[in-house]
Tab-separated table of C-alpha atoms and ligand atoms in Angstrom:
chain	number	residue	atom	x	y	z
A	1	MET	CA	-3.589	-19.573	-24.564
A	2	ALA	CA	-6.160	-19.642	-21.962
A	3	ALA	CA	-9.352	-17.574	-21.990
A	4	PRO	CA	-9.061	-14.097	-20.845
A	5	THR	CA	-9.769	-13.570	-17.415
A	6	PRO	CA	-12.266	-10.390	-17.065
A	7	LEU	CA	-10.692	-8.264	-14.278
A	8	ALA	CA	-13.696	-6.703	-12.001
A	9	VAL	CA	-14.936	-3.366	-13.536
A	10	HIS	CA	-15.005	-0.368	-11.168
A	11	ALA	CA	-17.391	2.518	-12.021
A	12	ASP	CA	-15.876	4.709	-9.082
A	13	PRO	CA	-12.395	6.119	-9.872
A	14	ASP	CA	-9.837	4.168	-8.253
A	15	PRO	CA	-8.059	5.729	-5.106
A	16	SER	CA	-4.895	7.840	-5.795
A	17	PHE	CA	-1.087	6.772	-5.203
A	18	ALA	CA	-1.210	9.365	-2.491
A	19	GLU	CA	-4.145	7.889	-0.899
A	20	LEU	CA	-2.938	4.446	-1.235
A	21	ILE	CA	0.149	5.214	0.469
A	22	ALA	CA	-1.671	7.471	3.439
A	23	GLY	CA	-3.670	3.954	3.763
A	24	ARG	CA	-0.486	2.131	4.469
A	25	PRO	CA	1.314	3.457	7.396
A	26	HIS	CA	4.512	1.668	6.580
A	27	LEU	CA	4.749	3.383	3.406
A	28	ALA	CA	5.981	6.704	2.063
A	29	MET	CA	6.879	8.485	-1.217
A	30	ASP	CA	10.158	10.120	-0.393
A	31	ALA	CA	10.935	13.387	-2.716
A	32	ARG	CA	14.573	12.115	-3.141
A	33	ASP	CA	14.581	8.353	-2.653
A	34	GLY	CA	10.977	7.644	-3.787
A	35	LEU	CA	8.796	4.760	-2.657
A	36	MET	CA	10.176	3.510	0.752
A	37	VAL	CA	8.896	0.684	3.089
A	38	GLU	CA	9.618	1.950	6.770
A	39	GLU	CA	12.977	3.933	6.172
A	40	VAL	CA	14.011	1.695	3.397
A	41	PRO	CA	13.758	3.043	-0.455
A	42	LEU	CA	12.747	0.277	-2.718
A	43	ALA	CA	15.504	1.100	-4.973
A	44	ARG	CA	18.106	0.080	-2.831
A	45	ILE	CA	16.244	-3.281	-2.174
A	46	ALA	CA	16.138	-3.673	-5.698
A	47	ALA	CA	19.663	-2.890	-6.207
A	48	VAL	CA	20.531	-5.695	-3.781
A	49	VAL	CA	18.090	-8.435	-4.527
A	50	GLY	CA	16.758	-7.240	-8.184
A	51	THR	CA	13.251	-7.551	-9.142
A	52	PRO	CA	10.719	-9.271	-8.826
A	53	ALA	CA	11.020	-9.236	-5.015
A	54	TRP	CA	8.481	-9.559	-2.237
A	55	VAL	CA	9.159	-7.169	0.320
A	56	TYR	CA	7.616	-7.385	3.989
A	57	SER	CA	7.244	-4.514	6.767
A	58	ALA	CA	8.542	-5.835	10.181
A	59	GLY	CA	6.459	-2.858	11.729
A	60	SER	CA	3.441	-3.470	9.779
A	61	LEU	CA	3.448	-7.448	10.676
A	62	ARG	CA	3.796	-6.135	14.534
A	63	ARG	CA	1.416	-3.511	14.683
A	64	ARG	CA	-1.046	-5.751	13.116
A	65	ALA	CA	-0.274	-8.595	15.318
A	66	ARG	CA	-0.694	-6.078	18.497
A	67	ALA	CA	-3.857	-4.459	17.022
A	68	LEU	CA	-5.689	-7.975	16.677
A	69	ASN	CA	-4.696	-8.938	20.070
A	70	GLY	CA	-5.239	-5.802	21.614
A	71	ALA	CA	-8.838	-6.077	20.320
A	72	LEU	CA	-9.473	-9.413	21.739
A	73	SER	CA	-8.148	-8.548	24.980
A	74	GLY	CA	-9.672	-5.459	24.822
A	75	ALA	CA	-13.074	-7.284	24.479
A	76	GLY	CA	-12.094	-9.257	27.571
A	77	LEU	CA	-12.042	-12.249	25.533
A	78	ASP	CA	-9.454	-15.396	26.792
A	79	ALA	CA	-8.220	-15.324	22.687
A	80	SER	CA	-5.213	-17.014	21.199
A	81	VAL	CA	-4.383	-16.084	17.645
A	82	HIS	CA	-2.904	-19.117	15.204
A	83	PHE	CA	-1.423	-17.550	12.169
A	84	ALA	CA	-2.648	-19.244	9.013
A	85	MET	CA	0.562	-19.713	7.488
A	86	LYS	CA	-0.892	-20.589	4.096
A	87	ALA	CA	-0.830	-16.826	4.008
A	88	ASN	CA	2.633	-16.443	4.442
A	89	ASP	CA	4.753	-19.129	5.427
A	90	ASN	CA	8.521	-17.366	5.254
A	91	LEU	CA	10.118	-18.406	8.360
A	92	ALA	CA	11.182	-14.854	9.325
A	93	VAL	CA	7.865	-13.679	9.006
A	94	LEU	CA	6.441	-16.839	11.362
A	95	ALA	CA	9.157	-16.275	13.783
A	96	LEU	CA	8.560	-12.581	14.178
A	97	LEU	CA	4.710	-13.061	14.559
A	98	HIS	CA	5.591	-15.735	17.005
A	99	ARG	CA	7.614	-13.292	19.299
A	100	GLU	CA	4.375	-11.356	19.053
A	101	GLY	CA	2.721	-14.104	20.615
A	102	LEU	CA	0.986	-15.846	17.912
A	103	GLY	CA	0.724	-19.631	17.267
A	104	VAL	CA	0.222	-20.779	13.610
A	105	ASP	CA	-2.723	-23.039	11.643
A	106	VAL	CA	-1.026	-25.249	9.193
A	107	VAL	CA	-2.779	-27.325	6.419
A	108	SER	CA	-0.056	-29.748	5.063
A	109	GLU	CA	3.285	-31.579	6.511
A	110	GLY	CA	5.229	-28.749	4.502
A	111	GLU	CA	3.476	-26.086	6.765
A	112	LEU	CA	4.110	-28.262	9.689
A	113	ARG	CA	7.963	-28.666	9.160
A	114	LEU	CA	8.481	-25.176	8.457
A	115	ALA	CA	6.673	-23.810	11.358
A	116	ARG	CA	8.857	-26.147	13.361
A	117	ALA	CA	11.593	-24.875	11.411
A	118	ALA	CA	10.846	-21.582	12.443
A	119	HIS	CA	10.808	-22.521	16.110
A	120	ILE	CA	7.171	-22.166	16.772
A	121	PRO	CA	6.587	-24.966	19.675
A	122	ALA	CA	4.188	-27.670	19.017
A	123	SER	CA	1.873	-26.605	21.811
A	124	ARG	CA	1.196	-23.367	19.551
A	125	ILE	CA	0.293	-25.294	16.133
A	126	VAL	CA	-3.117	-26.299	15.255
A	127	PHE	CA	-3.614	-28.460	11.713
A	128	SER	CA	-6.684	-27.945	9.829
A	129	GLY	CA	-7.618	-28.973	6.584
A	130	VAL	CA	-10.069	-31.150	4.926
A	131	GLY	CA	-7.750	-33.865	3.779
A	132	LYS	CA	-4.991	-34.651	6.070
A	133	THR	CA	-3.085	-37.791	5.017
A	134	ASP	CA	-1.978	-40.835	7.001
A	135	ARG	CA	1.531	-39.421	7.067
A	136	GLU	CA	0.556	-35.725	8.204
A	137	LEU	CA	-1.617	-37.160	10.903
A	138	ARG	CA	1.114	-39.187	12.379
A	139	LEU	CA	3.603	-36.273	11.983
A	140	ALA	CA	1.212	-34.155	13.850
A	141	LEU	CA	0.920	-36.934	16.555
A	142	ALA	CA	4.460	-37.636	16.976
A	143	GLU	CA	5.025	-33.705	17.485
A	144	ASP	CA	2.280	-33.701	19.836
A	145	ILE	CA	0.758	-30.625	18.547
A	146	LEU	CA	-2.118	-28.432	20.017
A	147	GLN	CA	-5.063	-29.417	18.207
A	148	ILE	CA	-6.016	-31.187	14.894
A	149	ASN	CA	-9.362	-29.731	13.445
A	150	ALA	CA	-11.293	-32.896	12.279
A	151	GLU	CA	-13.640	-32.440	9.164
A	152	SER	CA	-15.502	-35.391	8.910
A	153	ALA	CA	-16.568	-38.693	10.766
A	154	GLU	CA	-13.998	-40.667	8.282
A	155	GLU	CA	-11.332	-38.691	9.484
A	156	ILE	CA	-12.038	-38.850	13.418
A	157	ALA	CA	-11.622	-42.883	12.679
A	158	MET	CA	-8.450	-42.341	11.088
A	159	ILE	CA	-7.299	-40.158	13.826
A	160	SER	CA	-8.352	-42.303	16.613
A	161	ALA	CA	-6.977	-45.588	14.882
A	162	LEU	CA	-3.439	-44.021	14.443
A	163	ALA	CA	-3.543	-42.244	17.861
A	164	THR	CA	-4.199	-45.554	19.454
A	165	SER	CA	-1.585	-47.593	17.372
A	166	LEU	CA	0.866	-44.780	18.199
A	167	GLY	CA	-0.019	-44.842	21.829
A	168	ARG	CA	-0.824	-40.796	21.622
A	169	VAL	CA	-3.997	-38.995	22.724
A	170	ALA	CA	-5.193	-36.605	19.841
A	171	ARG	CA	-6.445	-33.507	21.079
A	172	VAL	CA	-9.017	-33.054	18.308
A	173	ALA	CA	-11.713	-30.435	17.481
A	174	LEU	CA	-14.577	-30.864	14.970
A	175	ARG	CA	-14.976	-28.425	12.421
A	176	VAL	CA	-18.110	-27.600	11.745
A	177	ASN	CA	-19.667	-26.069	8.634
A	178	PRO	CA	-22.692	-23.669	9.899
A	179	ASP	CA	-23.777	-23.227	6.413
A	180	VAL	CA	-23.840	-19.303	6.426
A	181	ASP	CA	-23.008	-17.050	3.281
A	182	ALA	CA	-19.666	-15.214	4.180
A	183	LYS	CA	-20.569	-13.268	1.190
A	184	THR	CA	-17.046	-13.167	-0.426
A	185	HIS	CA	-15.686	-14.109	-3.792
A	186	ALA	CA	-17.052	-17.654	-4.606
A	187	LYS	CA	-13.511	-19.337	-4.810
A	188	ILE	CA	-12.948	-18.483	-1.357
A	189	THR	CA	-16.139	-18.946	0.605
A	190	THR	CA	-16.357	-22.051	2.520
A	191	GLY	CA	-18.947	-22.140	5.205
A	192	ARG	CA	-21.772	-22.878	2.940
A	193	ALA	CA	-23.419	-26.520	3.117
A	194	GLU	CA	-22.413	-27.077	-0.396
A	195	ASN	CA	-18.516	-26.272	0.356
A	196	LYS	CA	-16.379	-29.262	1.047
A	197	PHE	CA	-15.295	-28.155	4.528
A	198	GLY	CA	-16.543	-29.132	8.059
A	199	VAL	CA	-19.440	-31.446	8.836
A	200	PRO	CA	-23.065	-30.255	8.523
A	201	ILE	CA	-24.237	-28.748	11.594
A	202	ASP	CA	-27.100	-30.803	12.037
A	203	ALA	CA	-24.884	-33.847	12.340
A	204	ALA	CA	-22.392	-32.310	14.629
A	205	LEU	CA	-23.820	-33.283	18.011
A	206	ALA	CA	-23.596	-36.864	17.083
A	207	LEU	CA	-20.265	-36.722	15.780
A	208	TYR	CA	-18.849	-34.696	18.605
A	209	ALA	CA	-20.319	-37.558	21.121
A	210	ARG	CA	-18.577	-40.304	19.240
A	211	MET	CA	-15.472	-38.383	19.045
A	212	ALA	CA	-15.269	-38.067	22.573
A	213	ALA	CA	-15.869	-41.634	23.002
A	214	ALA	CA	-13.130	-42.767	20.730
A	215	PRO	CA	-10.213	-44.431	21.915
A	216	GLY	CA	-6.864	-42.221	21.207
A	217	ILE	CA	-8.869	-38.715	21.185
A	218	GLU	CA	-9.668	-36.129	23.916
A	219	ALA	CA	-12.618	-34.017	22.340
A	220	VAL	CA	-11.350	-30.309	22.913
A	221	GLY	CA	-14.029	-28.247	20.906
A	222	ILE	CA	-15.617	-27.199	17.819
A	223	ALA	CA	-14.064	-24.787	14.798
A	224	THR	CA	-15.468	-23.056	11.984
A	225	HIS	CA	-13.978	-20.868	9.265
A	226	ILE	CA	-16.537	-19.534	6.914
A	227	GLY	CA	-14.504	-17.788	4.042
A	228	SER	CA	-11.781	-15.321	3.606
A	229	GLN	CA	-11.541	-11.592	2.478
A	230	ILE	CA	-14.887	-11.221	4.563
A	231	THR	CA	-15.753	-7.516	4.073
A	232	ALA	CA	-19.552	-7.586	4.165
A	233	GLY	CA	-19.798	-6.858	7.575
A	234	MET	CA	-20.220	-9.167	10.894
A	235	ALA	CA	-23.558	-10.418	10.180
A	236	ALA	CA	-22.213	-13.840	8.754
A	237	TYR	CA	-19.989	-14.045	11.626
A	238	ARG	CA	-22.236	-13.495	13.893
A	239	ALA	CA	-24.477	-16.090	12.659
A	240	ALA	CA	-21.825	-18.597	12.534
A	241	TYR	CA	-20.978	-18.040	15.988
A	242	ALA	CA	-24.309	-18.089	17.452
A	243	ARG	CA	-24.600	-21.517	16.074
A	244	LEU	CA	-21.193	-22.727	17.488
A	245	ALA	CA	-22.562	-21.141	21.001
A	246	GLU	CA	-25.626	-23.148	20.336
A	247	MET	CA	-23.679	-26.420	19.750
A	248	VAL	CA	-21.697	-25.426	23.183
A	249	HIS	CA	-24.696	-25.665	25.175
A	250	ALA	CA	-25.699	-28.734	23.673
A	251	ILE	CA	-22.276	-30.429	23.894
A	252	ARG	CA	-22.723	-29.375	27.605
A	253	ALA	CA	-26.070	-30.707	28.296
A	254	ALA	CA	-25.302	-33.990	26.709
A	255	GLY	CA	-22.700	-34.005	29.572
A	256	LEU	CA	-19.656	-33.910	26.902
A	257	PRO	CA	-16.385	-32.243	27.519
A	258	ILE	CA	-15.662	-28.785	25.758
A	259	LEU	CA	-12.425	-26.964	26.404
A	260	ARG	CA	-12.429	-23.949	23.821
A	261	VAL	CA	-13.844	-22.867	20.496
A	262	ASP	CA	-11.759	-22.101	17.127
A	263	CYS	CA	-13.611	-19.143	15.514
A	264	GLY	CA	-11.277	-19.556	11.998
A	265	GLY	CA	-10.157	-16.743	10.202
A	266	GLY	CA	-11.100	-14.350	7.481
A	267	LEU	CA	-11.417	-11.183	8.377
A	268	GLY	CA	-10.669	-8.840	4.998
A	269	ILE	CA	-8.514	-6.130	3.956
A	270	PRO	CA	-9.243	-2.845	1.787
A	271	TYR	CA	-7.304	-3.720	-1.212
A	272	ARG	CA	-8.829	-0.669	-3.222
A	273	ASP	CA	-11.184	0.907	-0.784
A	274	GLU	CA	-13.578	-1.489	0.696
A	275	LEU	CA	-15.173	-0.702	3.928
A	276	ALA	CA	-13.330	-3.741	5.901
A	277	PRO	CA	-14.251	-4.321	9.527
A	278	LEU	CA	-11.720	-3.813	12.184
A	279	PRO	CA	-10.436	-6.225	14.775
A	280	ASP	CA	-12.813	-4.565	17.172
A	281	ALA	CA	-15.844	-5.520	15.441
A	282	LEU	CA	-14.812	-9.325	15.209
A	283	ALA	CA	-13.887	-9.198	18.669
A	284	GLY	CA	-17.386	-7.623	19.521
A	285	ALA	CA	-19.133	-10.454	17.165
A	286	ILE	CA	-17.359	-13.186	19.470
A	287	LYS	CA	-18.219	-11.336	22.433
A	288	THR	CA	-21.599	-11.147	21.796
A	289	THR	CA	-22.144	-14.466	20.572
A	290	LEU	CA	-19.338	-16.856	22.381
A	291	GLY	CA	-18.054	-14.459	25.409
A	292	GLY	CA	-20.730	-15.965	27.986
A	293	LEU	CA	-19.692	-19.403	27.315
A	294	GLY	CA	-16.613	-19.147	29.712
A	295	LEU	CA	-14.624	-20.633	27.300
A	296	PRO	CA	-11.183	-19.866	25.576
A	297	VAL	CA	-11.387	-18.730	22.107
A	298	MET	CA	-8.919	-19.212	19.120
A	299	LEU	CA	-8.490	-17.324	15.564
A	300	GLU	CA	-6.769	-18.090	12.716
A	301	PRO	CA	-6.104	-15.095	10.631
A	302	GLY	CA	-4.017	-15.307	7.707
A	303	ARG	CA	-4.610	-12.123	5.392
A	304	TRP	CA	-5.522	-9.693	7.904
A	305	ILE	CA	-2.254	-10.047	9.373
A	306	ALA	CA	-0.068	-10.410	6.365
A	307	GLY	CA	-1.719	-8.914	3.494
A	308	PRO	CA	-0.987	-5.063	3.733
A	309	ALA	CA	2.255	-5.685	5.580
A	310	GLY	CA	3.942	-6.989	1.948
A	311	LEU	CA	4.165	-5.780	-1.656
A	312	LEU	CA	5.600	-7.174	-4.866
A	313	LEU	CA	8.465	-4.778	-6.363
A	314	ALA	CA	8.620	-5.460	-9.967
A	315	SER	CA	10.421	-3.694	-12.917
A	316	VAL	CA	8.959	-2.356	-16.285
A	317	ILE	CA	10.443	-4.522	-19.261
A	318	ILE	CA	8.981	-2.201	-21.786
A	319	GLU	CA	5.853	-0.208	-22.681
A	320	LYS	CA	3.946	-1.521	-25.640
A	321	LYS	CA	1.907	1.337	-27.052
A	322	GLY	CA	-1.168	0.508	-29.803
A	323	ALA	CA	-4.901	0.665	-29.429
A	324	ARG	CA	-3.922	-0.062	-25.795
A	325	ARG	CA	-1.301	0.756	-23.867
A	326	PHE	CA	0.476	-2.268	-22.159
A	327	VAL	CA	2.771	-1.896	-19.084
A	328	ILE	CA	4.980	-5.097	-19.194
A	329	ALA	CA	6.047	-5.784	-15.813
A	330	ASP	CA	8.980	-8.385	-15.005
A	331	ALA	CA	6.260	-9.940	-12.529
A	332	ALA	CA	3.805	-11.904	-13.553
A	333	MET	CA	0.815	-14.472	-12.731
A	334	ASN	CA	3.244	-16.935	-11.535
A	335	ASP	CA	4.356	-14.542	-8.642
A	336	LEU	CA	1.230	-12.885	-8.005
A	337	ALA	CA	-1.598	-15.165	-8.723
A	338	ARG	CA	-4.776	-13.152	-7.185
A	339	PRO	CA	-5.617	-11.011	-10.154
A	340	ALA	CA	-5.462	-13.872	-12.554
A	341	MET	CA	-7.383	-16.220	-10.160
A	342	TYR	CA	-9.921	-14.187	-8.273
A	343	GLU	CA	-10.167	-10.632	-10.617
A	344	ALA	CA	-8.419	-9.382	-7.458
A	345	TRP	CA	-7.467	-5.600	-7.529
A	346	HIS	CA	-4.043	-4.735	-6.080
A	347	GLY	CA	-3.045	-1.297	-5.786
A	348	ILE	CA	0.110	-0.211	-8.009
A	349	VAL	CA	2.120	2.762	-7.245
A	350	PRO	CA	5.306	3.831	-8.873
A	351	VAL	CA	8.523	4.015	-7.172
A	352	SER	CA	10.434	6.695	-8.485
A	353	PRO	CA	9.419	10.218	-7.397
A	354	ILE	CA	9.310	11.401	-10.795
A	355	ALA	CA	7.375	8.629	-12.081
A	356	TYR	CA	4.961	9.568	-9.222
A	357	HIS	CA	4.532	13.065	-9.954
A	358	ALA	CA	4.115	12.580	-13.777
A	359	PRO	CA	0.792	12.866	-15.927
A	360	LEU	CA	-1.277	9.690	-15.954
A	361	SER	CA	-2.852	7.935	-18.578
A	362	PRO	CA	-4.770	4.237	-18.419
A	363	ALA	CA	-2.589	1.341	-18.685
A	364	ASP	CA	-3.129	-2.356	-18.819
A	365	VAL	CA	-0.156	-3.812	-16.751
A	366	VAL	CA	0.396	-7.511	-17.341
A	367	GLY	CA	3.458	-9.747	-16.865
A	368	PRO	CA	5.506	-11.769	-19.688
A	369	VAL	CA	3.806	-15.190	-19.253
A	370	CYS	CA	2.039	-16.507	-22.418
A	371	GLU	CA	-1.481	-16.202	-20.922
A	372	THR	CA	-3.957	-13.530	-21.745
A	373	GLY	CA	-5.102	-13.996	-18.048
A	374	ASP	CA	-1.389	-12.604	-17.041
A	375	THR	CA	-3.136	-8.986	-16.405
A	376	PHE	CA	-2.709	-7.643	-12.972
A	377	ALA	CA	-4.759	-4.573	-13.974
A	378	ARG	CA	-7.011	-2.932	-16.974
A	379	GLY	CA	-7.465	0.587	-17.591
A	380	ARG	CA	-5.281	1.830	-14.639
A	381	ASP	CA	-3.975	5.236	-14.502
A	382	LEU	CA	-0.565	5.060	-14.204
A	383	PRO	CA	2.390	7.559	-15.585
A	384	ALA	CA	5.128	7.039	-18.424
A	385	LEU	CA	6.756	4.127	-17.193
A	386	PRO	CA	9.685	3.425	-19.622
A	387	ALA	CA	11.931	0.253	-19.099
A	388	GLY	CA	13.733	-0.304	-15.906
A	389	GLU	CA	11.005	1.667	-13.906
A	390	MET	CA	9.759	0.234	-10.922
A	391	ILE	CA	6.537	-0.411	-9.456
A	392	ALA	CA	5.043	-1.772	-6.382
A	393	PHE	CA	2.160	-4.199	-6.133
A	394	LEU	CA	0.395	-3.550	-2.874
A	395	ASP	CA	-0.882	-5.560	-0.299
A	396	ALA	CA	0.861	-8.800	-1.662
A	397	GLY	CA	1.781	-9.930	2.086
A	398	ALA	CA	-0.733	-12.794	2.224
A	399	TYR	CA	-1.169	-15.256	-0.603
A	400	GLY	CA	1.286	-13.865	-2.733
A	401	ALA	CA	4.497	-15.613	-2.263
A	402	THR	CA	2.784	-18.779	-1.052
A	403	MET	CA	0.882	-18.916	-3.758
A	404	SER	CA	3.714	-18.385	-6.386
A	405	SER	CA	4.536	-21.208	-9.043
A	406	THR	CA	7.935	-21.280	-11.631
A	407	TYR	CA	5.143	-21.471	-14.544
A	408	ASN	CA	6.830	-20.283	-17.715
A	409	ALA	CA	10.025	-22.003	-15.583
A	410	ARG	CA	10.243	-18.618	-13.768
A	411	PRO	CA	12.489	-19.017	-10.501
A	412	LEU	CA	10.462	-18.285	-7.255
A	413	ALA	CA	11.148	-14.479	-6.335
A	414	PRO	CA	13.172	-13.607	-3.507
A	415	GLU	CA	11.552	-12.373	0.026
A	416	VAL	CA	13.299	-9.107	1.696
A	417	LEU	CA	12.198	-8.289	5.826
A	418	VAL	CA	12.610	-4.162	6.298
A	419	ASP	CA	12.632	-3.320	10.095
A	420	GLY	CA	12.986	0.679	10.516
A	421	ALA	CA	16.431	1.350	8.674
A	422	ARG	CA	17.617	-2.475	8.050
A	423	PHE	CA	16.615	-4.911	6.090
A	424	ALA	CA	17.264	-8.762	5.454
A	425	VAL	CA	16.801	-11.046	2.510
A	426	VAL	CA	14.730	-13.830	4.129
A	427	ARG	CA	14.757	-15.761	1.030
A	428	ASP	CA	17.106	-16.078	-2.003
A	429	ARG	CA	15.829	-15.822	-5.633
A	430	GLN	CA	15.497	-19.388	-6.458
A	431	SER	CA	18.415	-20.236	-8.746
A	432	TYR	CA	18.168	-21.291	-12.412
A	433	ALA	CA	20.128	-24.667	-11.379
A	434	ALA	CA	16.728	-25.320	-9.072
A	435	LEU	CA	14.551	-25.525	-12.012
A	436	ALA	CA	16.362	-28.725	-12.983
A	437	HIS	CA	16.912	-30.126	-9.877
A	438	GLY	CA	15.743	-33.525	-9.030
A	439	GLN	CA	14.701	-34.112	-12.926
A	440	ARG	CA	16.353	-36.395	-14.887
A	441	VAL	CA	16.103	-37.778	-18.778
A	442	PRO	CA	16.060	-41.803	-18.380
A	443	ASP	CA	18.753	-43.499	-20.492
A	444	TRP	CA	15.742	-45.042	-22.711
A	445	ILE	CA	15.178	-41.697	-23.935
A	446	GLY	CA	18.547	-41.160	-25.195
A	447	THR	CA	19.992	-37.532	-25.806
B	501	LIG	N1	-8.311	-20.981	8.522
B	501	LIG	C1	-8.780	-21.907	7.577
B	501	LIG	C2	-9.335	-23.217	8.020
B	501	LIG	C3	-8.338	-21.306	6.559
B	501	LIG	O1	-8.758	-22.493	5.481
B	501	LIG	C4	-8.207	-20.182	5.914
B	501	LIG	C5	-8.004	-19.894	4.528
B	501	LIG	C6	-7.602	-19.387	7.184
B	501	LIG	C7	-8.133	-19.430	8.235
B	501	LIG	C8	-7.179	-17.694	7.002
B	501	LIG	O2	-8.035	-17.126	6.255
B	501	LIG	P1	-7.574	-15.685	6.207
B	501	LIG	O3	-7.858	-14.983	7.261
B	501	LIG	O4	-6.615	-15.197	5.444
B	501	LIG	O5	-8.873	-14.850	5.277
B	501	LIG	N2	-5.861	-17.657	-1.848
B	501	LIG	C9	-7.034	-16.854	-1.242
B	501	LIG	C10	-7.480	-16.992	-0.053
B	501	LIG	C11	-7.663	-18.307	0.605
B	501	LIG	C12	-7.908	-18.404	1.917
B	501	LIG	C13	-8.036	-20.138	2.336
B	501	LIG	N3	-8.386	-20.378	3.541
B	501	LIG	C14	-6.560	-15.335	-1.791
B	501	LIG	O6	-5.810	-15.125	-2.338
B	501	LIG	O7	-7.707	-14.495	-1.645
């Protein structure tokens, strides 16, 4: 058994179910059909795919993609958005976002292959990440993707050698670590000098010059990403982008080429009642710092686009009452890892209309995995939830399914996409046979 993970303690009362639903336009509580995603009752989805299941709202994904694009063009920016598909790599979600004009930001061969399987053209793919393998870089070069974000002198040398040997020219941006504090959870902050990401800002210009001179490389720009779930306002963004702007001036003063600036992702969302900045604020921060350079900008948001658009639907296995009240769900930390990993708060709303209106009392919501850390919420006000009642974990559209595992030999949950009154199962539940697939017991073990 692992040590218990302390979940964040909040002094103020949690938002009510009605407040949680009101803040998420794709959700509604119907007096007869219960909790709905767009026009589809969750109970209908559960009848088809069972629980646990991930449910995404196409309408919400579209609205959010449009809001972000609208904020950027409204600020007069020449901007392109590359969805960070580590947040959600479902092919249907990627295809939908691509139809909204988004490209993708990938961080592995697997993501690159999934993006291509979703018919995202190579010209809309950026490859980020602190450690890309030889094989991954070869594939990126063979596919001739839009841009590779390099994170070290060593990686630049590696890309140069590979591109030259393959007779290709790699378009490379240099990821700069601006050493600013994004004031987010320590596990997801990336722009401090002590973090592993990017090259130190002081060394960046010299490295950029070396990169621009390297055979097989076209130096196309600079990139940064300072962290994720940033809700503390725009100060950290502005500080980071101001440093990038200074660097663009220095690059130009040195007579070196630069075509674009990649501003990364990180825009936070309100999971509980956080005052999260809106895309307009981010667009404004980009405009004031980088807007005068006459360069196109790129963004790599993940969470802001997909997080609020998804939920994890679960059923109650059993309610266990004693000194504490435990609601034991059929979803667990292997499905939604964020509470166990980051003490993250996710709204939990009952699905049936009767439970929705019933009196509340505090409960700990847990999964069946054999770890105390398998706790979604502590002391959460919930109605009586007898076995079979369903609950929805909100804002699970980003870093939900992509972070799930088969721990405790629990098959990966299916994914469902709702669009108005229709829905499609966009990923089947993993079979039990798949859990053993590819495994073998050598003869010399015997049976
Ligand atoms: N670009 C790069 C280079 C990144 O590393 C990330 C996220 C993003 C873009 C997208 O960041 P976003 O817009 O989604 O904040 N598993 C954690 C989040 C880890 C984020 C890692 N990098 C969570 O569940 O909170």
